[in-house]
Short mmCIF file of C-alpha atoms in Angstrom, two decimals:
data_model
loop_
_atom_site.label_atom_id
_atom_site.label_comp_id
_atom_site.label_asym_id
_atom_site.label_seq_id
_atom_site.Cartn_x
_atom_site.Cartn_y
_atom_site.Cartn_z
CA MET W 36 0.00 0.00 0.00
CA LYS W 37 1.34 3.42 -0.90
CA PRO W 38 1.89 5.83 2.00
CA ILE W 39 -0.25 8.90 2.39
CA ASP W 40 1.31 11.87 0.68
CA ARG W 41 2.58 14.39 3.24
CA SER W 42 3.92 16.99 0.82
CA PRO W 43 2.87 20.62 1.17
CA ASP W 44 0.68 20.21 -1.87
CA ALA W 45 -1.43 17.46 -0.35
CA SER W 46 -3.99 17.41 2.41
CA PRO W 47 -2.87 15.27 5.35
CA ASP W 48 -6.31 13.64 5.27
CA THR W 49 -6.34 12.88 1.55
CA ARG W 50 -5.33 9.45 0.30
CA GLU W 51 -3.87 9.12 -3.16
CA VAL W 52 -6.73 7.74 -5.23
CA PRO W 53 -5.67 6.43 -8.66
CA GLU W 54 -7.60 7.70 -11.63
CA THR W 55 -8.43 4.77 -13.88
CA LEU W 56 -7.16 4.97 -17.44
CA ASP W 57 -10.54 4.16 -19.02
CA GLY W 58 -12.33 6.65 -16.79
CA LEU W 59 -9.94 9.47 -17.62
CA VAL W 60 -10.01 8.77 -21.35
CA SER W 61 -13.81 8.85 -21.29
CA ARG W 62 -13.97 12.10 -19.33
CA LEU W 63 -11.56 13.78 -21.71
CA GLY W 64 -14.36 13.71 -24.29
CA ARG W 65 -13.68 15.52 -27.55
CA TRP W 66 -10.42 16.98 -26.26
CA SER W 67 -8.58 16.75 -29.59
CA ALA W 68 -11.28 18.21 -31.83
CA GLY W 69 -10.10 21.83 -31.50
CA ARG W 70 -7.32 23.79 -33.18
CA GLY W 71 -3.72 23.94 -32.05
CA PRO W 72 -1.00 21.56 -30.87
CA LEU W 73 -2.29 18.35 -29.36
CA TYR W 74 -0.40 18.83 -26.10
CA LEU W 75 -2.10 22.18 -25.53
CA LEU W 76 -5.53 20.71 -26.34
CA LEU W 77 -4.91 17.87 -23.90
CA ALA W 78 -3.64 20.26 -21.24
CA ALA W 79 -6.72 22.46 -21.69
CA ARG W 80 -9.10 19.55 -21.12
CA LEU W 81 -7.17 18.24 -18.12
CA ARG W 82 -7.11 21.77 -16.71
CA ARG W 83 -10.90 21.96 -16.94
CA LEU W 84 -11.33 18.59 -15.22
CA VAL W 85 -9.04 19.71 -12.39
CA ASP W 86 -10.69 23.12 -12.00
CA GLU W 87 -14.18 21.57 -11.97
CA GLY W 88 -13.17 19.07 -9.30
CA ALA W 89 -13.72 16.05 -11.58
CA LEU W 90 -10.06 15.21 -10.89
CA PRO W 91 -9.79 15.79 -7.13
CA PRO W 92 -6.66 16.73 -5.19
CA GLY W 93 -4.38 13.76 -4.70
CA ALA W 94 -5.75 11.83 -7.68
CA LEU W 95 -3.00 9.80 -9.34
CA LEU W 96 -3.05 10.19 -13.12
CA PRO W 97 -2.07 7.41 -15.53
CA PRO W 98 1.61 7.11 -16.46
CA ASP W 99 2.75 8.96 -19.58
CA ARG W 100 3.14 5.90 -21.78
CA ARG W 101 -0.18 4.28 -20.85
CA LEU W 102 -2.18 7.45 -21.40
CA ALA W 103 -0.37 8.13 -24.68
CA LYS W 104 -1.22 4.65 -25.95
CA ALA W 105 -4.88 5.00 -24.97
CA LEU W 106 -5.11 8.40 -26.68
CA ALA W 107 -3.18 7.21 -29.74
CA VAL W 108 -0.63 10.02 -29.43
CA GLY W 109 3.10 10.17 -28.87
CA ARG W 110 4.41 10.03 -25.32
CA THR W 111 5.89 13.52 -25.76
CA THR W 112 2.35 14.90 -26.18
CA VAL W 113 1.30 13.61 -22.75
CA VAL W 114 4.58 14.65 -21.13
CA ALA W 115 4.22 18.19 -22.50
CA ALA W 116 0.59 18.42 -21.34
CA TYR W 117 1.46 17.20 -17.85
CA ASP W 118 4.43 19.59 -17.66
CA THR W 119 2.25 22.51 -18.73
CA LEU W 120 -0.15 21.84 -15.83
CA ARG W 121 2.78 21.24 -13.47
CA GLN W 122 4.12 24.69 -14.28
CA GLU W 123 0.65 26.11 -13.53
CA GLY W 124 0.61 24.41 -10.14
CA ARG W 125 -2.26 22.07 -10.99
CA LEU W 126 -0.19 18.87 -11.10
CA VAL W 127 2.72 17.52 -9.07
CA ARG W 128 5.20 15.19 -10.82
CA ARG W 129 7.84 13.34 -8.81
CA GLN W 130 10.19 10.56 -9.82
CA GLY W 131 8.92 7.26 -8.45
CA SER W 132 5.57 8.61 -7.24
CA GLY W 133 3.93 9.49 -10.54
CA THR W 134 1.73 12.41 -11.50
CA ARG W 135 -1.10 13.61 -9.30
CA VAL W 136 -3.40 16.57 -8.89
CA ALA W 137 -1.90 19.18 -6.58
CA ARG W 138 -3.61 20.12 -3.32
CA ALA W 139 -3.59 23.76 -4.33
CA ALA W 140 -5.62 22.94 -7.46
CA LEU W 141 -8.81 22.41 -5.42
CA ALA W 142 -11.56 24.58 -6.83
CA PRO W 143 -12.67 27.13 -4.17
CA GLU W 144 -16.32 26.06 -4.41
CA ALA W 145 -15.58 22.34 -4.18
CA THR W 146 -16.31 20.48 -0.97
CA GLU W 147 -13.22 18.89 0.53
CA GLY W 148 -13.42 15.11 0.72
CA ALA W 149 -16.60 14.89 -1.33
CA ARG W 150 -16.84 13.49 -4.81
CA VAL W 151 -20.15 13.28 -6.62
CA THR W 152 -20.70 10.28 -8.86
CA GLU W 153 -20.51 11.49 -12.46
CA THR W 154 -20.86 9.69 -15.73
CA SER W 155 -17.76 8.80 -17.71
CA ASN W 156 -19.92 7.37 -20.48
CA PRO W 157 -18.72 8.86 -23.80
CA LEU W 158 -22.27 8.58 -25.14
CA PHE W 159 -23.51 11.12 -22.58
CA LEU W 160 -20.36 13.21 -22.42
CA HIS W 161 -20.54 13.91 -26.15
CA LEU W 162 -24.01 15.40 -25.59
CA LEU W 163 -22.56 17.83 -23.05
CA GLU W 164 -19.94 19.18 -25.45
CA ALA W 165 -20.40 22.52 -27.18
CA PRO W 166 -21.48 22.23 -30.85
CA ASP W 167 -18.54 21.78 -33.21
CA ASP W 168 -17.68 20.17 -36.53
CA VAL W 169 -17.56 16.64 -35.07
CA ILE W 170 -20.03 14.19 -36.63
CA LEU W 171 -21.63 12.24 -33.78
CA LEU W 172 -21.88 8.59 -34.74
CA SER W 173 -21.78 7.86 -31.01
CA CYS W 174 -25.25 9.10 -30.03
CA ALA W 175 -27.99 7.10 -31.75
CA ALA W 176 -31.10 9.26 -31.84
CA PRO W 177 -33.25 10.78 -34.60
CA VAL W 178 -32.02 14.19 -35.73
CA GLU W 179 -35.33 15.30 -37.24
CA PRO W 180 -38.70 15.15 -35.45
CA PRO W 181 -41.65 14.01 -37.60
CA PRO W 182 -44.09 16.67 -38.85
CA GLU W 183 -46.85 15.02 -36.81
CA LEU W 184 -45.10 16.18 -33.63
CA ALA W 185 -45.30 19.87 -34.53
CA GLU W 186 -48.90 19.44 -35.66
CA ALA W 187 -49.82 17.81 -32.34
CA TYR W 188 -48.38 20.75 -30.44
CA ARG W 189 -50.15 23.27 -32.67
CA SER W 190 -53.53 21.68 -31.96
CA LEU W 191 -52.84 21.18 -28.26
CA VAL W 192 -55.63 22.13 -25.84
CA LEU W 193 -54.61 22.24 -22.19
CA PRO W 194 -57.06 20.99 -19.56
CA GLY W 195 -58.73 23.39 -17.17
CA GLY W 196 -59.24 22.91 -13.46
CA ASP W 197 -56.09 20.79 -13.18
CA LEU W 198 -53.11 21.41 -10.90
CA GLY W 199 -50.85 19.84 -13.53
CA TYR W 200 -49.06 17.49 -11.11
CA HIS W 201 -49.46 13.84 -12.10
CA PRO W 202 -46.52 11.82 -10.68
CA ALA W 203 -47.69 8.55 -12.27
CA GLY W 204 -48.70 10.23 -15.53
CA LEU W 205 -51.86 11.54 -17.18
CA GLY W 206 -54.64 9.00 -17.34
CA VAL W 207 -55.11 9.46 -21.07
CA LEU W 208 -51.46 8.63 -21.77
CA ARG W 209 -51.35 5.69 -19.37
CA GLU W 210 -54.40 4.28 -21.13
CA ALA W 211 -52.81 4.76 -24.55
CA VAL W 212 -49.59 2.98 -23.51
CA ALA W 213 -51.56 0.17 -21.85
CA ALA W 214 -53.54 -0.29 -25.07
CA ARG W 215 -50.28 -0.78 -27.01
CA TYR W 216 -49.32 -3.68 -24.75
CA ALA W 217 -52.79 -5.18 -24.99
CA ALA W 218 -52.57 -5.05 -28.80
CA ARG W 219 -49.40 -7.18 -28.60
CA GLY W 220 -51.07 -9.83 -26.49
CA VAL W 221 -50.04 -8.50 -23.08
CA PRO W 222 -53.20 -7.51 -21.14
CA THR W 223 -52.36 -4.28 -19.33
CA GLY W 224 -54.35 -1.70 -17.38
CA PRO W 225 -53.43 1.96 -16.89
CA GLY W 226 -52.57 1.21 -13.26
CA GLN W 227 -49.66 -0.88 -14.55
CA ILE W 228 -48.09 2.07 -16.40
CA LEU W 229 -45.85 4.80 -14.99
CA VAL W 230 -45.06 7.71 -17.31
CA THR W 231 -41.44 8.84 -17.05
CA THR W 232 -39.12 11.49 -18.46
CA GLY W 233 -37.78 9.11 -21.07
CA ALA W 234 -36.68 5.51 -20.62
CA GLN W 235 -33.48 6.63 -18.87
CA GLN W 236 -35.50 7.93 -15.95
CA GLY W 237 -37.49 4.72 -15.88
CA LEU W 238 -34.27 2.72 -15.49
CA SER W 239 -33.00 5.19 -12.91
CA LEU W 240 -36.14 4.87 -10.77
CA LEU W 241 -35.99 1.08 -10.95
CA ALA W 242 -32.34 1.10 -9.90
CA ARG W 243 -33.09 3.38 -6.96
CA LEU W 244 -36.05 1.28 -5.84
CA LEU W 245 -34.70 -2.23 -6.33
CA LEU W 246 -30.93 -1.99 -5.78
CA ALA W 247 -28.82 -1.54 -2.68
CA PRO W 248 -25.03 -1.20 -2.52
CA GLY W 249 -23.40 -4.54 -3.24
CA ASP W 250 -26.43 -6.09 -4.93
CA GLY W 251 -25.80 -8.12 -8.06
CA VAL W 252 -27.31 -7.12 -11.41
CA LEU W 253 -27.34 -9.51 -14.35
CA VAL W 254 -26.43 -7.59 -17.51
CA GLU W 255 -25.66 -8.52 -21.08
CA ALA W 256 -22.10 -8.14 -22.32
CA PRO W 257 -22.03 -5.90 -24.23
CA THR W 258 -25.05 -3.79 -23.29
CA TYR W 259 -26.45 -0.25 -23.22
CA PRO W 260 -23.78 1.80 -21.39
CA GLY W 261 -26.35 4.19 -19.91
CA ALA W 262 -27.77 1.31 -17.89
CA LEU W 263 -24.30 0.31 -16.68
CA ASP W 264 -23.82 3.89 -15.45
CA LEU W 265 -27.03 3.71 -13.40
CA PHE W 266 -26.11 0.39 -11.84
CA ARG W 267 -22.66 1.68 -10.94
CA GLU W 268 -24.24 4.78 -9.40
CA ALA W 269 -26.30 2.45 -7.20
CA ALA W 270 -23.03 0.69 -6.19
CA ALA W 271 -24.39 -2.58 -7.57
CA ARG W 272 -22.18 -5.40 -8.89
CA PRO W 273 -22.60 -6.22 -12.57
CA LEU W 274 -22.94 -9.94 -13.35
CA PRO W 275 -22.25 -9.95 -17.10
CA VAL W 276 -23.40 -12.69 -19.47
CA ALA W 277 -22.08 -12.77 -23.03
CA VAL W 278 -24.24 -11.96 -26.06
CA GLY W 279 -23.85 -14.12 -29.15
CA PRO W 280 -25.37 -14.12 -32.65
CA ASP W 281 -28.79 -15.04 -31.21
CA GLY W 282 -28.70 -12.63 -28.31
CA LEU W 283 -28.13 -13.37 -24.66
CA ASP W 284 -26.69 -16.75 -23.68
CA VAL W 285 -29.83 -17.75 -21.78
CA ALA W 286 -28.38 -20.99 -20.42
CA GLU W 287 -25.53 -19.05 -18.81
CA ALA W 288 -27.95 -16.37 -17.61
CA VAL W 289 -30.01 -19.00 -15.82
CA ARG W 290 -26.88 -20.39 -14.18
CA VAL W 291 -25.89 -16.90 -13.03
CA MET W 292 -29.34 -16.30 -11.56
CA GLU W 293 -29.30 -19.65 -9.78
CA ARG W 294 -25.82 -19.04 -8.38
CA HIS W 295 -26.06 -15.36 -7.40
CA ARG W 296 -29.80 -14.56 -7.12
CA PRO W 297 -29.27 -11.02 -8.43
CA ALA W 298 -31.49 -8.20 -7.25
CA LEU W 299 -32.24 -7.35 -10.89
CA ALA W 300 -31.71 -8.70 -14.41
CA TYR W 301 -31.52 -6.23 -17.30
CA VAL W 302 -31.81 -7.29 -20.95
CA VAL W 303 -32.57 -5.78 -24.36
CA ALA W 304 -34.46 -8.60 -26.05
CA ARG W 305 -35.17 -6.99 -29.45
CA PHE W 306 -32.45 -5.28 -31.52
CA GLN W 307 -30.06 -5.50 -28.62
CA ASN W 308 -28.03 -2.40 -27.92
CA PRO W 309 -25.30 -2.42 -29.22
CA THR W 310 -25.14 -5.73 -31.16
CA GLY W 311 -28.59 -5.55 -32.83
CA THR W 312 -29.37 -9.21 -32.06
CA VAL W 313 -32.89 -10.49 -31.39
CA LEU W 314 -33.59 -13.03 -28.64
CA PRO W 315 -35.53 -15.99 -30.12
CA PRO W 316 -39.01 -16.56 -28.64
CA LEU W 317 -38.18 -19.92 -27.04
CA ALA W 318 -35.06 -18.47 -25.41
CA GLY W 319 -37.08 -15.49 -24.20
CA ARG W 320 -39.70 -17.76 -22.64
CA ARG W 321 -37.02 -19.78 -20.86
CA LEU W 322 -35.39 -16.62 -19.52
CA VAL W 323 -38.68 -15.24 -18.17
CA GLU W 324 -39.75 -18.51 -16.61
CA ALA W 325 -36.37 -18.94 -14.89
CA ALA W 326 -36.35 -15.35 -13.56
CA ASN W 327 -39.90 -15.73 -12.25
CA ALA W 328 -39.14 -19.08 -10.61
CA LEU W 329 -36.05 -17.66 -8.91
CA GLY W 330 -37.71 -14.42 -7.85
CA VAL W 331 -35.38 -12.21 -9.91
CA PRO W 332 -37.03 -9.02 -11.23
CA LEU W 333 -36.46 -9.03 -15.00
CA VAL W 334 -36.30 -5.69 -16.84
CA ASP W 335 -36.73 -5.70 -20.61
CA ASP W 336 -35.54 -2.51 -22.31
CA GLU W 337 -38.09 -2.15 -25.13
CA VAL W 338 -36.95 1.22 -26.47
CA LEU W 339 -35.82 -0.23 -29.81
CA GLY W 340 -38.57 -2.84 -30.09
CA ASP W 341 -40.66 -0.89 -32.63
CA LEU W 342 -37.81 -0.60 -35.13
CA ALA W 343 -38.08 -3.85 -37.12
CA PHE W 344 -37.12 -3.38 -40.77
CA ASP W 345 -39.38 -6.10 -42.19
CA THR W 346 -43.19 -6.21 -42.14
CA ALA W 347 -43.54 -9.68 -40.61
CA PRO W 348 -45.75 -9.98 -37.52
CA GLU W 349 -43.89 -9.01 -34.37
CA PRO W 350 -42.96 -11.83 -31.99
CA PRO W 351 -44.49 -11.73 -28.51
CA ALA W 352 -42.95 -9.32 -26.03
CA LEU W 353 -41.12 -10.89 -23.10
CA SER W 354 -44.02 -9.67 -20.97
CA ALA W 355 -46.25 -12.22 -22.73
CA TYR W 356 -44.33 -15.06 -21.03
CA GLY W 357 -44.67 -13.95 -17.42
CA ASP W 358 -43.80 -11.18 -14.96
CA VAL W 359 -41.49 -8.75 -16.76
CA ILE W 360 -40.88 -5.07 -16.14
CA GLY W 361 -40.98 -3.29 -19.50
CA VAL W 362 -39.27 0.04 -20.11
CA GLY W 363 -40.07 2.00 -23.27
CA SER W 364 -40.16 5.48 -24.77
CA LEU W 365 -41.00 7.49 -27.88
CA SER W 366 -37.44 8.78 -28.33
CA LYS W 367 -36.41 6.41 -31.13
CA VAL W 368 -39.57 6.47 -33.25
CA VAL W 369 -40.57 10.11 -32.68
CA TRP W 370 -37.74 12.26 -31.31
CA GLY W 371 -35.41 12.34 -28.32
CA GLY W 372 -36.57 15.87 -27.49
CA LEU W 373 -40.02 14.53 -26.61
CA ARG W 374 -39.02 13.33 -23.16
CA ILE W 375 -41.76 10.75 -22.68
CA GLY W 376 -41.15 7.18 -21.60
CA TRP W 377 -42.83 4.60 -19.42
CA VAL W 378 -42.45 1.60 -17.17
CA ARG W 379 -44.90 -1.31 -17.34
CA GLY W 380 -45.08 -3.66 -14.37
CA PRO W 381 -47.26 -5.01 -11.57
CA ALA W 382 -49.56 -2.35 -10.14
CA PRO W 383 -47.94 -2.43 -6.65
CA LEU W 384 -44.50 -1.84 -8.17
CA ILE W 385 -45.83 1.00 -10.33
CA ALA W 386 -47.41 2.61 -7.26
CA ARG W 387 -44.07 2.53 -5.43
CA LEU W 388 -42.27 3.95 -8.47
CA GLY W 389 -44.88 6.70 -8.68
CA ARG W 390 -44.19 7.74 -5.09
CA LEU W 391 -40.45 7.76 -5.83
CA LYS W 392 -40.95 9.84 -8.98
CA ALA W 393 -43.04 12.33 -7.01
CA LEU W 394 -39.98 13.02 -4.85
CA HIS W 395 -37.90 13.84 -7.93
CA ASP W 396 -40.10 15.93 -10.23
CA LEU W 397 -43.83 15.61 -9.32
CA GLY W 398 -44.47 14.17 -12.77
CA CYS W 399 -43.74 14.82 -16.44
CA ASP W 400 -44.95 18.04 -18.05
CA VAL W 401 -48.58 17.88 -19.13
CA PRO W 402 -48.28 19.31 -22.68
CA SER W 403 -45.75 16.64 -23.70
CA GLN W 404 -47.96 13.90 -22.26
CA LEU W 405 -50.99 15.15 -24.18
CA VAL W 406 -48.96 15.29 -27.38
CA ALA W 407 -47.63 11.77 -26.79
CA ALA W 408 -51.16 10.45 -26.25
CA ARG W 409 -52.29 12.02 -29.52
CA LEU W 410 -49.35 10.53 -31.44
CA LEU W 411 -50.06 7.07 -30.03
CA ASP W 412 -53.67 7.30 -31.25
CA ASP W 413 -52.38 7.21 -34.84
CA PHE W 414 -48.88 5.81 -34.44
CA ALA W 415 -48.59 3.65 -37.57
CA PRO W 416 -47.77 6.47 -40.05
CA VAL W 417 -45.15 7.97 -37.73
CA ARG W 418 -43.50 4.60 -37.25
CA ALA W 419 -43.63 3.75 -40.95
CA ALA W 420 -41.91 7.01 -41.89
CA ARG W 421 -39.16 6.44 -39.33
CA LEU W 422 -38.57 2.90 -40.57
CA ARG W 423 -38.21 4.09 -44.16
CA THR W 424 -35.49 6.48 -43.03
CA LEU W 425 -33.76 3.80 -40.99
CA ARG W 426 -33.76 1.22 -43.79
CA ALA W 427 -32.28 3.76 -46.21
CA GLY W 428 -29.63 4.87 -43.70
CA HIS W 429 -28.73 1.26 -42.91
CA ALA W 430 -28.20 0.41 -46.57
CA HIS W 431 -26.23 3.60 -47.23
CA LEU W 432 -23.88 3.21 -44.26
CA ARG W 433 -23.15 -0.43 -45.06
CA ALA W 434 -22.42 0.43 -48.67
CA GLU W 435 -20.06 3.25 -47.69
CA LEU W 436 -18.24 1.06 -45.17
CA ALA W 437 -17.81 -1.69 -47.77
CA ARG W 438 -16.47 0.84 -50.28
CA ARG W 439 -14.12 2.84 -48.04
CA LEU W 440 -13.29 0.39 -45.22
CA PRO W 441 -13.55 -3.13 -46.68
CA SER W 442 -11.39 -4.64 -43.92
CA TRP W 443 -14.02 -3.75 -41.33
CA SER W 444 -16.78 -6.30 -40.81
CA CYS W 445 -20.36 -6.00 -39.60
CA ALA W 446 -23.48 -8.11 -39.99
CA PRO W 447 -26.55 -6.46 -41.51
CA ALA W 448 -29.07 -5.31 -38.93
CA THR W 449 -32.68 -6.51 -38.97
CA GLY W 450 -33.85 -3.50 -37.02
CA GLY W 451 -32.77 -0.81 -34.61
CA GLN W 452 -30.47 2.10 -35.37
CA THR W 453 -26.90 0.86 -35.21
CA LEU W 454 -24.26 -1.39 -36.72
CA TRP W 455 -21.89 -3.43 -34.56
CA VAL W 456 -18.59 -3.13 -36.40
CA ARG W 457 -15.51 -5.27 -35.82
CA LEU W 458 -12.07 -3.85 -36.57
CA PRO W 459 -9.54 -6.23 -38.16
CA HIS W 460 -6.91 -5.25 -35.58
CA GLY W 461 -6.14 -2.60 -33.00
CA ASP W 462 -8.70 -1.57 -30.42
CA GLY W 463 -11.78 0.63 -30.51
CA VAL W 464 -10.81 2.94 -27.63
CA SER W 465 -7.53 4.13 -29.12
CA PHE W 466 -8.98 4.29 -32.64
CA ALA W 467 -11.84 6.45 -31.35
CA GLN W 468 -9.23 8.99 -30.26
CA VAL W 469 -7.77 9.15 -33.77
CA ALA W 470 -11.28 9.39 -35.25
CA LEU W 471 -12.01 12.40 -33.03
CA ARG W 472 -9.01 14.19 -34.52
CA HIS W 473 -10.58 13.59 -37.93
CA GLY W 474 -13.92 15.04 -36.81
CA VAL W 475 -16.07 12.00 -36.06
CA ALA W 476 -17.10 10.53 -32.70
CA VAL W 477 -17.72 6.79 -32.37
CA LEU W 478 -18.67 4.59 -29.42
CA PRO W 479 -15.93 2.04 -28.58
CA GLY W 480 -17.26 -1.41 -27.82
CA ALA W 481 -15.18 -1.74 -24.66
CA THR W 482 -17.28 0.97 -22.97
CA THR W 483 -20.36 -1.23 -23.33
CA ASP W 484 -18.89 -4.48 -22.03
CA ALA W 485 -18.65 -5.30 -18.33
CA LEU W 486 -16.82 -8.53 -19.20
CA GLY W 487 -13.92 -6.51 -20.56
CA GLY W 488 -14.48 -7.76 -24.09
CA SER W 489 -15.68 -6.15 -27.35
CA VAL W 490 -12.27 -4.46 -27.52
CA ARG W 491 -12.17 -4.49 -31.32
CA HIS W 492 -15.73 -3.26 -31.83
CA LEU W 493 -17.38 0.06 -32.57
CA ARG W 494 -21.04 0.99 -32.50
CA LEU W 495 -22.05 3.25 -35.41
CA HIS W 496 -25.54 4.59 -36.02
CA PHE W 497 -27.16 5.32 -39.39
CA LEU W 498 -29.63 8.08 -38.45
CA LEU W 499 -27.87 10.97 -40.21
CA PRO W 500 -28.67 12.13 -43.77
CA PRO W 501 -26.89 10.19 -46.55
CA ASP W 502 -24.45 12.97 -47.38
CA VAL W 503 -23.43 13.27 -43.72
CA LEU W 504 -22.98 9.51 -43.42
CA THR W 505 -20.80 9.58 -46.54
CA GLU W 506 -18.67 12.33 -45.03
CA ALA W 507 -18.46 10.48 -41.72
CA VAL W 508 -17.19 7.29 -43.37
CA GLY W 509 -14.67 9.33 -45.37
CA ARG W 510 -13.34 10.77 -42.12
CA LEU W 511 -13.25 7.31 -40.55
CA ALA W 512 -11.30 5.99 -43.53
CA ALA W 513 -8.75 8.79 -43.17
CA ALA W 514 -8.50 8.09 -39.44
CA TRP W 515 -8.00 4.36 -40.09
CA ALA W 516 -5.24 5.07 -42.58
CA GLU W 517 -3.48 7.18 -39.95
CA TYR W 518 -4.12 4.71 -37.14
CA ALA W 519 -2.78 1.73 -39.15
CA PRO W 520 -1.87 -0.50 -36.20
CA VAL W 521 0.18 -3.59 -36.91
CA PRO W 522 -2.10 -6.66 -37.00
CA GLY W 523 -1.59 -8.79 -33.95
CA PRO W 524 -3.25 -11.51 -31.87
CA GLU W 525 -6.75 -11.16 -30.47
CA PRO W 526 -6.79 -8.81 -27.44
CA VAL W 527 -6.25 -10.85 -24.30
CA SER W 528 -9.36 -9.56 -22.51
CA ALA W 529 -11.58 -10.91 -25.26
CA SER W 530 -9.82 -14.11 -26.31
CA LEU W 531 -9.30 -15.51 -22.83
CA ARG W 532 -12.98 -15.09 -21.99
CA GLY W 533 -14.23 -16.67 -25.18
CA ILE W 534 -16.52 -13.74 -25.99
CA THR W 535 -18.30 -13.95 -29.34
CA VAL W 536 -20.35 -10.97 -30.41
#
């Protein structure tokens, strides 16, 4: 164990806490997308993290060589950035003890000894960046709302004699969502629906209600990184199960549930995020029956479930096989700016979630709920238009990748919004850094995988206009030509675990 630092720059009560390499790389965000020497751009972003308190006093930063490799830059770039901040008094560098944030760098408004849990998810951090010339292939969401949304707002009539506080949601919207489940063979009443501020809030409320520190959570590997963030915030332990060509390895998932009895199991059964796989009906039934028998609450993230490219009848929802908590939203079919989602579950659970939501925001805003209810009354045209756009974007992106980056491989998607791309060599995290310097942001597979696999994967979405997708692939091709790592063996973290995605 390293001794407590007693230098004048350190608090006598502050232990040296190492800053993980992956966490720092994620928090750096689009650090290299500006103008100027790379070492100054890196120093500027590190300076901001220190001044904001995201890198607290005493935090040990990664060694020069390791950070340089992760950022796909020369070691001299990291050394120069660290030295710049050392000269400013923000960092302390000593032979044998590494580089750490100086005690004097504590922001005046920061609370000593306190550190708020913050996301290091690149998906979310890219949304917090100021607008620039970077093409975001990392954030999969529609960029254009449908015309029906504006029309619904124009014809909106607000109710009279209403306080406007509805923690569980407006009755008319809860009825409309319940009717959607009933139409898919899952009898549902409005009392089984909680309206939320998007699906992310639904997952957040479930995590707060059902998880305690140290609880186990069964998750797919890879999976939606926003869910992993919420489970980490709850101090839960991820219990990852690999995803294969047919979705989750249900046999292994059952074994994990039998062995660990997790407090929660989280899956994306249709158009899995990020792999795009679909769990076969028989496997879905087995998963639900096992979770119910073992008393494990099973959450099915249904956000992408409406985005099937073909016109064949939809398979039953997981909820048709037993007790399943469904989480959905309108963000992928309509628009992310319409912050309306829902949770479907047993009425007692929904009542408890409603009381928890009341503590946070007293309910979603009424105009958006009324608009959502109107859209759901005639949802087929809105969905059909979105699917036409998705099919065209899918075909265009695959064609551009085949033309400009033929060494990359990806299976065609049958629905959803993204492609799961495998690089022939190298790793997605370091390549993403080079791609940023060419003006395109991608989501590295490693950030989605609690097993430590998916190292050579990227998730790319196809929601942008064709000309923008063409430009994005051109930038990726230029970045790949610059990256040009020497082909080598499969990354150890993936090969030793036998992960196949």
